[in-house]
Structures are given as structure tokens and as C-alpha cells.
mmCIF file of C-alpha atoms in Angstrom:
data_model
loop_
_atom_site.group_PDB
_atom_site.id
_atom_site.type_symbol
_atom_site.label_atom_id
_atom_site.label_comp_id
_atom_site.label_asym_id
_atom_site.label_seq_id
_atom_site.Cartn_x
_atom_site.Cartn_y
_atom_site.Cartn_z
ATOM 1 C CA MET A 1 0.019 0.036 0.043
ATOM 2 C CA LYS A 2 1.082 3.501 -0.638
ATOM 3 C CA LYS A 3 2.318 5.440 2.589
ATOM 4 C CA GLN A 4 3.571 8.437 2.666
ATOM 5 C CA ILE A 5 4.504 11.311 5.148
ATOM 6 C CA LEU A 6 2.594 14.507 4.806
ATOM 7 C CA ALA A 7 4.299 17.745 5.586
ATOM 8 C CA THR A 8 2.335 20.790 6.075
ATOM 9 C CA VAL A 9 3.313 24.471 4.420
ATOM 10 C CA ILE A 10 0.754 27.430 5.718
ATOM 11 C CA GLY A 11 -2.125 23.966 5.920
ATOM 12 C CA ILE A 12 -1.161 23.125 1.691
ATOM 13 C CA PHE A 13 0.304 20.048 1.042
ATOM 14 C CA SER A 14 1.861 19.641 -2.516
ATOM 15 C CA LEU A 15 3.972 17.013 -4.574
ATOM 16 C CA ASN A 16 6.898 18.518 -3.284
ATOM 17 C CA SER A 17 6.345 18.214 0.805
ATOM 18 C CA MET A 18 5.228 14.366 0.196
ATOM 19 C CA SER A 19 8.018 11.565 1.294
ATOM 20 C CA ILE A 20 6.428 9.156 -1.261
ATOM 21 C CA LEU A 21 7.211 5.402 -1.100
ATOM 22 C CA ALA A 22 5.579 3.555 -4.001
ATOM 23 C CA ASP A 23 6.039 1.747 -6.890
ATOM 24 C CA GLN A 24 7.315 3.176 -9.690
ATOM 25 C CA ALA A 25 7.675 0.102 -12.103
ATOM 26 C CA THR A 26 4.247 -0.984 -11.455
ATOM 27 C CA ILE A 27 3.128 2.558 -12.684
ATOM 28 C CA ASN A 28 5.604 2.239 -15.677
ATOM 29 C CA ASP A 29 4.275 -1.386 -16.042
ATOM 30 C CA ILE A 30 0.972 -0.625 -16.086
ATOM 31 C CA GLU A 31 1.430 2.381 -18.720
ATOM 32 C CA ALA A 32 3.250 0.825 -20.828
ATOM 33 C CA ALA A 33 0.480 -2.555 -21.354
ATOM 34 C CA ALA A 34 -2.178 0.532 -21.128
ATOM 35 C CA ARG A 35 -0.440 1.696 -24.514
ATOM 36 C CA ALA A 36 -0.816 -0.995 -26.233
ATOM 37 C CA LEU A 37 -3.917 -2.214 -25.285
ATOM 38 C CA ASP A 38 -2.689 -4.929 -23.862
ATOM 39 C CA THR A 39 -5.830 -6.201 -21.646
ATOM 40 C CA VAL A 40 -4.316 -9.663 -20.369
ATOM 41 C CA SER A 41 -1.149 -7.823 -18.980
ATOM 42 C CA LEU A 42 -3.429 -5.073 -17.116
ATOM 43 C CA GLN A 43 -5.578 -8.102 -15.677
ATOM 44 C CA GLU A 44 -2.787 -9.847 -14.061
ATOM 45 C CA LEU A 45 -1.106 -6.018 -13.297
ATOM 46 C CA SER A 46 -4.130 -5.420 -11.369
ATOM 47 C CA GLN A 47 -4.386 -8.428 -9.414
ATOM 48 C CA SER A 48 -0.434 -8.890 -8.433
ATOM 49 C CA SER A 49 -0.558 -5.275 -7.349
ATOM 50 C CA ASP A 50 -2.497 -3.950 -4.545
ATOM 51 C CA SER A 51 -3.920 -0.385 -3.196
ATOM 52 C CA TYR A 52 -3.189 2.944 -5.583
ATOM 53 C CA ASP A 53 -1.755 0.486 -8.299
ATOM 54 C CA SER A 54 -4.270 -2.113 -8.005
ATOM 55 C CA ALA A 55 -7.055 0.769 -9.003
ATOM 56 C CA LEU A 56 -4.879 2.648 -11.741
ATOM 57 C CA ALA A 57 -4.368 -1.447 -13.313
ATOM 58 C CA ASN A 58 -7.944 -1.574 -13.225
ATOM 59 C CA TYR A 59 -8.611 2.078 -14.416
ATOM 60 C CA ARG A 60 -6.616 1.254 -17.524
ATOM 61 C CA LEU A 61 -8.031 -1.815 -17.727
ATOM 62 C CA ALA A 62 -11.426 -0.707 -18.294
ATOM 63 C CA VAL A 63 -10.377 1.818 -20.688
ATOM 64 C CA SER A 64 -8.701 -0.223 -23.232
ATOM 65 C CA PHE A 65 -12.154 -2.744 -23.084
ATOM 66 C CA ASN A 66 -13.786 -0.192 -23.436
ATOM 67 C CA VAL A 67 -11.677 0.672 -26.623
ATOM 68 C CA LYS A 68 -12.191 -2.902 -27.528
ATOM 69 C CA ALA A 69 -15.555 -2.427 -26.771
ATOM 70 C CA ASP A 70 -16.252 -4.453 -24.418
ATOM 71 C CA SER A 71 -18.559 -2.333 -22.222
ATOM 72 C CA GLU A 72 -19.354 -4.915 -19.431
ATOM 73 C CA ALA A 73 -15.492 -6.167 -18.853
ATOM 74 C CA ALA A 74 -15.012 -2.190 -19.179
ATOM 75 C CA ASN A 75 -17.697 -0.924 -16.342
ATOM 76 C CA ALA A 76 -16.753 -4.071 -14.350
ATOM 77 C CA ALA A 77 -12.781 -3.456 -13.990
ATOM 78 C CA LEU A 78 -13.741 0.853 -13.655
ATOM 79 C CA ASP A 79 -16.042 -0.277 -10.602
ATOM 80 C CA GLN A 80 -13.025 -2.259 -9.084
ATOM 81 C CA ALA A 81 -10.918 0.438 -9.704
ATOM 82 C CA MET A 82 -13.543 2.588 -7.763
ATOM 83 C CA GLU A 83 -14.204 0.442 -4.885
ATOM 84 C CA THR A 84 -10.382 0.480 -4.045
ATOM 85 C CA MET A 85 -10.240 4.117 -4.575
ATOM 86 C CA GLU A 86 -12.889 5.228 -2.293
ATOM 87 C CA GLY A 87 -10.985 2.592 0.414
ATOM 88 C CA LEU A 88 -8.064 4.289 -0.226
ATOM 89 C CA THR A 89 -9.311 7.934 0.347
ATOM 90 C CA ALA A 90 -10.975 6.937 3.628
ATOM 91 C CA GLU A 91 -8.082 5.387 5.032
ATOM 92 C CA GLU A 92 -6.227 7.966 3.160
ATOM 93 C CA PRO A 93 -8.224 11.472 3.150
ATOM 94 C CA GLU A 94 -4.921 14.270 2.534
ATOM 95 C CA ASN A 95 -3.542 11.850 -0.179
ATOM 96 C CA PRO A 96 -4.366 14.336 -2.806
ATOM 97 C CA GLU A 97 -2.803 11.499 -5.385
ATOM 98 C CA ALA A 98 -5.675 9.366 -3.961
ATOM 99 C CA TRP A 99 -8.036 11.962 -4.259
ATOM 100 C CA ALA A 100 -7.377 12.172 -8.214
ATOM 101 C CA LEU A 101 -7.236 9.148 -9.768
ATOM 102 C CA LEU A 102 -11.055 8.877 -7.882
ATOM 103 C CA GLY A 103 -12.204 11.726 -9.502
ATOM 104 C CA HIS A 104 -10.612 10.743 -12.734
ATOM 105 C CA ILE A 105 -12.424 7.042 -12.681
ATOM 106 C CA TYR A 106 -15.709 8.661 -11.535
ATOM 107 C CA GLY A 107 -15.082 11.084 -14.862
ATOM 108 C CA THR A 108 -14.990 7.956 -16.393
ATOM 109 C CA LYS A 109 -18.083 6.549 -15.553
ATOM 110 C CA ILE A 110 -20.224 9.209 -16.751
ATOM 111 C CA GLY A 111 -18.465 8.763 -19.867
ATOM 112 C CA PHE A 112 -19.601 4.922 -20.254
ATOM 113 C CA ASN A 113 -22.612 6.064 -18.818
ATOM 114 C CA PRO A 114 -23.715 9.919 -19.350
ATOM 115 C CA MET A 115 -27.500 8.897 -17.803
ATOM 116 C CA LYS A 116 -25.560 8.408 -14.303
ATOM 117 C CA GLY A 117 -23.789 12.201 -14.741
ATOM 118 C CA MET A 118 -25.956 13.652 -11.968
ATOM 119 C CA TYR A 119 -24.929 11.317 -9.762
ATOM 120 C CA TYR A 120 -21.093 10.559 -10.634
ATOM 121 C CA GLY A 121 -20.968 14.648 -11.375
ATOM 122 C CA PRO A 122 -20.576 15.757 -7.976
ATOM 123 C CA LYS A 123 -19.119 13.069 -6.625
ATOM 124 C CA ALA A 124 -16.229 13.907 -9.309
ATOM 125 C CA GLY A 125 -15.894 17.588 -9.008
ATOM 126 C CA LYS A 126 -15.323 17.055 -5.176
ATOM 127 C CA SER A 127 -12.812 14.555 -5.626
ATOM 128 C CA ILE A 128 -11.182 17.097 -7.922
ATOM 129 C CA ALA A 129 -11.536 20.134 -5.673
ATOM 130 C CA LYS A 130 -10.046 17.679 -2.546
ATOM 131 C CA ALA A 131 -6.871 17.053 -4.799
ATOM 132 C CA LYS A 132 -6.571 20.690 -5.905
ATOM 133 C CA GLU A 133 -6.493 22.030 -2.083
ATOM 134 C CA LEU A 134 -4.016 19.220 -1.624
ATOM 135 C CA ALA A 135 -1.784 19.921 -4.238
ATOM 136 C CA PRO A 136 -2.788 22.744 -6.120
ATOM 137 C CA GLU A 137 1.078 22.019 -8.063
ATOM 138 C CA ASN A 138 0.579 18.460 -8.849
ATOM 139 C CA PRO A 139 0.991 17.427 -12.191
ATOM 140 C CA ARG A 140 -2.043 14.477 -12.175
ATOM 141 C CA VAL A 141 -3.897 16.706 -10.175
ATOM 142 C CA ASN A 142 -4.371 19.367 -12.924
ATOM 143 C CA LEU A 143 -4.298 16.563 -15.352
ATOM 144 C CA VAL A 144 -7.574 15.481 -14.618
ATOM 145 C CA SER A 145 -8.697 19.021 -13.822
ATOM 146 C CA GLY A 146 -8.139 19.816 -16.954
ATOM 147 C CA VAL A 147 -10.036 16.514 -18.355
ATOM 148 C CA SER A 148 -13.122 17.524 -15.970
ATOM 149 C CA ASP A 149 -12.714 21.278 -17.466
ATOM 150 C CA TYR A 150 -12.784 19.630 -21.185
ATOM 151 C CA PHE A 151 -16.024 18.317 -20.649
ATOM 152 C CA THR A 152 -17.760 20.150 -17.906
ATOM 153 C CA PRO A 153 -20.691 22.184 -20.168
ATOM 154 C CA THR A 154 -20.083 25.920 -20.269
ATOM 155 C CA LEU A 155 -23.697 26.099 -17.947
ATOM 156 C CA PHE A 156 -21.293 24.159 -15.528
ATOM 157 C CA GLY A 157 -18.023 26.316 -15.730
ATOM 158 C CA GLY A 158 -16.096 24.201 -18.159
ATOM 159 C CA SER A 159 -14.403 25.685 -20.310
ATOM 160 C CA LYS A 160 -12.317 24.354 -23.538
ATOM 161 C CA THR A 161 -9.884 26.886 -22.823
ATOM 162 C CA THR A 162 -10.094 26.660 -19.040
ATOM 163 C CA ALA A 163 -9.080 22.701 -19.958
ATOM 164 C CA ILE A 164 -5.933 24.227 -21.970
ATOM 165 C CA LYS A 165 -4.683 26.148 -19.258
ATOM 166 C CA SER A 166 -5.230 23.129 -16.606
ATOM 167 C CA LEU A 167 -3.348 20.950 -18.768
ATOM 168 C CA SER A 168 -0.634 23.272 -19.584
ATOM 169 C CA SER A 169 0.303 23.821 -15.756
ATOM 170 C CA ALA A 170 0.231 19.880 -15.754
ATOM 171 C CA ILE A 171 2.733 19.587 -18.807
ATOM 172 C CA ASN A 172 4.530 21.953 -16.916
ATOM 173 C CA GLN A 173 5.001 20.501 -13.765
ATOM 174 C CA TYR A 174 5.579 17.168 -15.143
ATOM 175 C CA ALA A 175 9.345 17.863 -14.723
ATOM 176 C CA ASP A 176 10.023 17.628 -11.622
ATOM 177 C CA ASP A 177 7.936 14.340 -11.133
ATOM 178 C CA SER A 178 9.679 11.788 -12.548
ATOM 179 C CA ASP A 179 10.577 10.288 -9.118
ATOM 180 C CA SER A 180 7.770 10.726 -7.187
ATOM 181 C CA GLY A 181 6.551 7.458 -7.839
ATOM 182 C CA TYR A 182 3.725 8.306 -8.908
ATOM 183 C CA HIS A 183 4.275 8.940 -12.299
ATOM 184 C CA TRP A 184 2.028 9.291 -14.871
ATOM 185 C CA GLY A 185 0.289 11.179 -17.627
ATOM 186 C CA LEU A 186 2.624 13.669 -19.237
ATOM 187 C CA ALA A 187 1.685 12.248 -22.702
ATOM 188 C CA GLU A 188 -1.958 11.573 -21.476
ATOM 189 C CA ALA A 189 -2.033 15.480 -20.961
ATOM 190 C CA TYR A 190 -0.404 16.179 -24.288
ATOM 191 C CA VAL A 191 -3.684 14.111 -25.629
ATOM 192 C CA TRP A 192 -6.724 16.532 -23.764
ATOM 193 C CA ARG A 193 -4.898 19.776 -24.437
ATOM 194 C CA GLY A 194 -4.791 18.542 -28.705
ATOM 195 C CA LEU A 195 -8.839 17.908 -27.988
ATOM 196 C CA ALA A 196 -8.730 21.034 -26.560
ATOM 197 C CA GLN A 197 -6.991 22.923 -29.224
ATOM 198 C CA MET A 198 -8.904 21.442 -32.122
ATOM 199 C CA GLU A 199 -12.231 22.385 -30.968
ATOM 200 C CA LEU A 200 -11.108 25.600 -30.876
ATOM 201 C CA GLY A 201 -9.939 25.477 -34.158
ATOM 202 C CA GLU A 202 -6.971 25.154 -33.761
ATOM 203 C CA SER A 203 -5.777 22.552 -35.799
ATOM 204 C CA ASN A 204 -1.833 22.787 -35.908
ATOM 205 C CA LYS A 205 -1.239 22.663 -32.294
ATOM 206 C CA ALA A 206 -3.847 20.072 -31.560
ATOM 207 C CA LEU A 207 -1.761 17.613 -34.467
ATOM 208 C CA ASN A 208 1.606 19.498 -32.328
ATOM 209 C CA ASP A 209 0.978 18.328 -28.916
ATOM 210 C CA TRP A 210 0.040 14.494 -30.518
ATOM 211 C CA ARG A 211 3.159 14.438 -32.187
ATOM 212 C CA ALA A 212 4.299 15.244 -28.671
ATOM 213 C CA ALA A 213 2.300 12.496 -27.676
ATOM 214 C CA VAL A 214 4.091 9.459 -29.362
ATOM 215 C CA ALA A 215 6.953 11.664 -28.791
ATOM 216 C CA ILE A 216 7.649 10.387 -25.188
ATOM 217 C CA GLN A 217 5.045 7.122 -25.856
ATOM 218 C CA PRO A 218 6.085 5.868 -29.681
ATOM 219 C CA ASN A 219 3.385 2.996 -28.704
ATOM 220 C CA PHE A 220 0.920 5.438 -27.738
ATOM 221 C CA TYR A 221 -2.213 4.264 -30.093
ATOM 222 C CA TRP A 222 -4.778 6.908 -28.775
ATOM 223 C CA ALA A 223 -2.344 9.698 -30.117
ATOM 224 C CA SER A 224 -1.056 8.016 -33.354
ATOM 225 C CA THR A 225 -4.611 7.168 -34.361
ATOM 226 C CA LEU A 226 -5.433 11.508 -33.703
ATOM 227 C CA ILE A 227 -2.690 11.811 -35.758
ATOM 228 C CA GLU A 228 -3.581 9.619 -38.475
ATOM 229 C CA LYS A 229 -7.080 10.761 -38.257
ATOM 230 C CA HIS A 230 -5.682 14.313 -38.357
ATOM 231 C CA GLN A 231 -3.548 15.265 -40.434
#
């Protein structure tokens, strides 16, 4: 289980104020399998890991199954990830990484089941707000916040411009994150920023972001597919 020693600085917890005992190698294995949509490896990683790592593996497994149009398996994996992270946030309420991933999972649940937006939307919002309160300069917190802004209707405070701002902050913050033990999401941040750029009519900026994602992760299926579609 992830263990952290949290140092308080004027009541705000940030990634730089944490001493994190974590297994970055497992995170790297999860991300490599996810980029290749390798559901077999992701299932094995979800079972051989615990706590945060297991939840991340199940989250990536859910997304991979969804891409492969296996909605039943996707929802089952996502529900398992959700259960794990709800338990972890209850056990470690001052852990911003846990709140950020839980918010991401709730948001994905809405993507899988839009009719459940009224239920999971407030949960996602509260989880992300808690993560931002604890660690406003954490790259994954800003990644998840940016994705939330991308999908949230303007009427409810979302905006593609705000999404780009949060995602740009995340991309900049990843430079100091490589040894965090939770390092994932840099290429993903570029993809989401590119999607927001495309929505605003900035196709060249979008393509540049997707190419940056592929430069970071050459076998990134999602980014490569977007480039092929829009170039």
C-alpha cells in the first residue's frame, strides 16, 4: 500500500512536500500495457498489485476494454478501481494522488454511462476539488482538472480554454515529477490539450501536441490514431 509522510506548509499539501514510498516500476508497467491496449497484462497487474497501483491498473483496463467495445468488462474493471480508491481516500484523506485518481475514475464512469452524470458528476467535482486543495501544483491533479473542464458544459463552469490552462500547467509540472512514484499521464496531458485545441479550431497546435505525445510514448495508440485522422 502506498505510504506517505505529509509535511504541512501553511495548510497546503503539495507534491514537493511529500516523502513518497511507492513503486514507480509497477506504474511504468501499467502504463506500457495501457498504451498497447494489453488487457491480459493489465489484468495480471491489477491482481498482483495493491491499493493505488491496483486501482490504476483496473482504470487502464477499463479504458482498454472500452476501446475494444467490451462494455461489460470495462464497467466491471472501472467499478473495481472505484471501490479500491474510495477505500483508499477514506483511509488516507490527505492523499491528493488518491483523490485525483478517484475523480478521474468518476469522470470516466460518466463517459461510460452518461445517464449517471447527475450522480457521479458531483462526486467527481468534490474529489477533484479536494485534490486541488491538497496539492494545487501536482501534475496529475491538474491533468484530471483539465479533463474535467474539457467535458463540463459551459453552463456548469467548464471550458476548453480553462482545460488548456490546467493541462498546460500539468505538462510543465511533470518536469519535476519523474521520481514521484506516481509518475503517469504526461503523454495523456498532451493528448487532452490537443483535443481542446482542436475544439477551438487550432488544428496545428493540436497536431503538435499529439506528436509530442507520440515522441514521449512511441506506441501510444490513442495519439497515433488522432494524428492519422487529422493530419
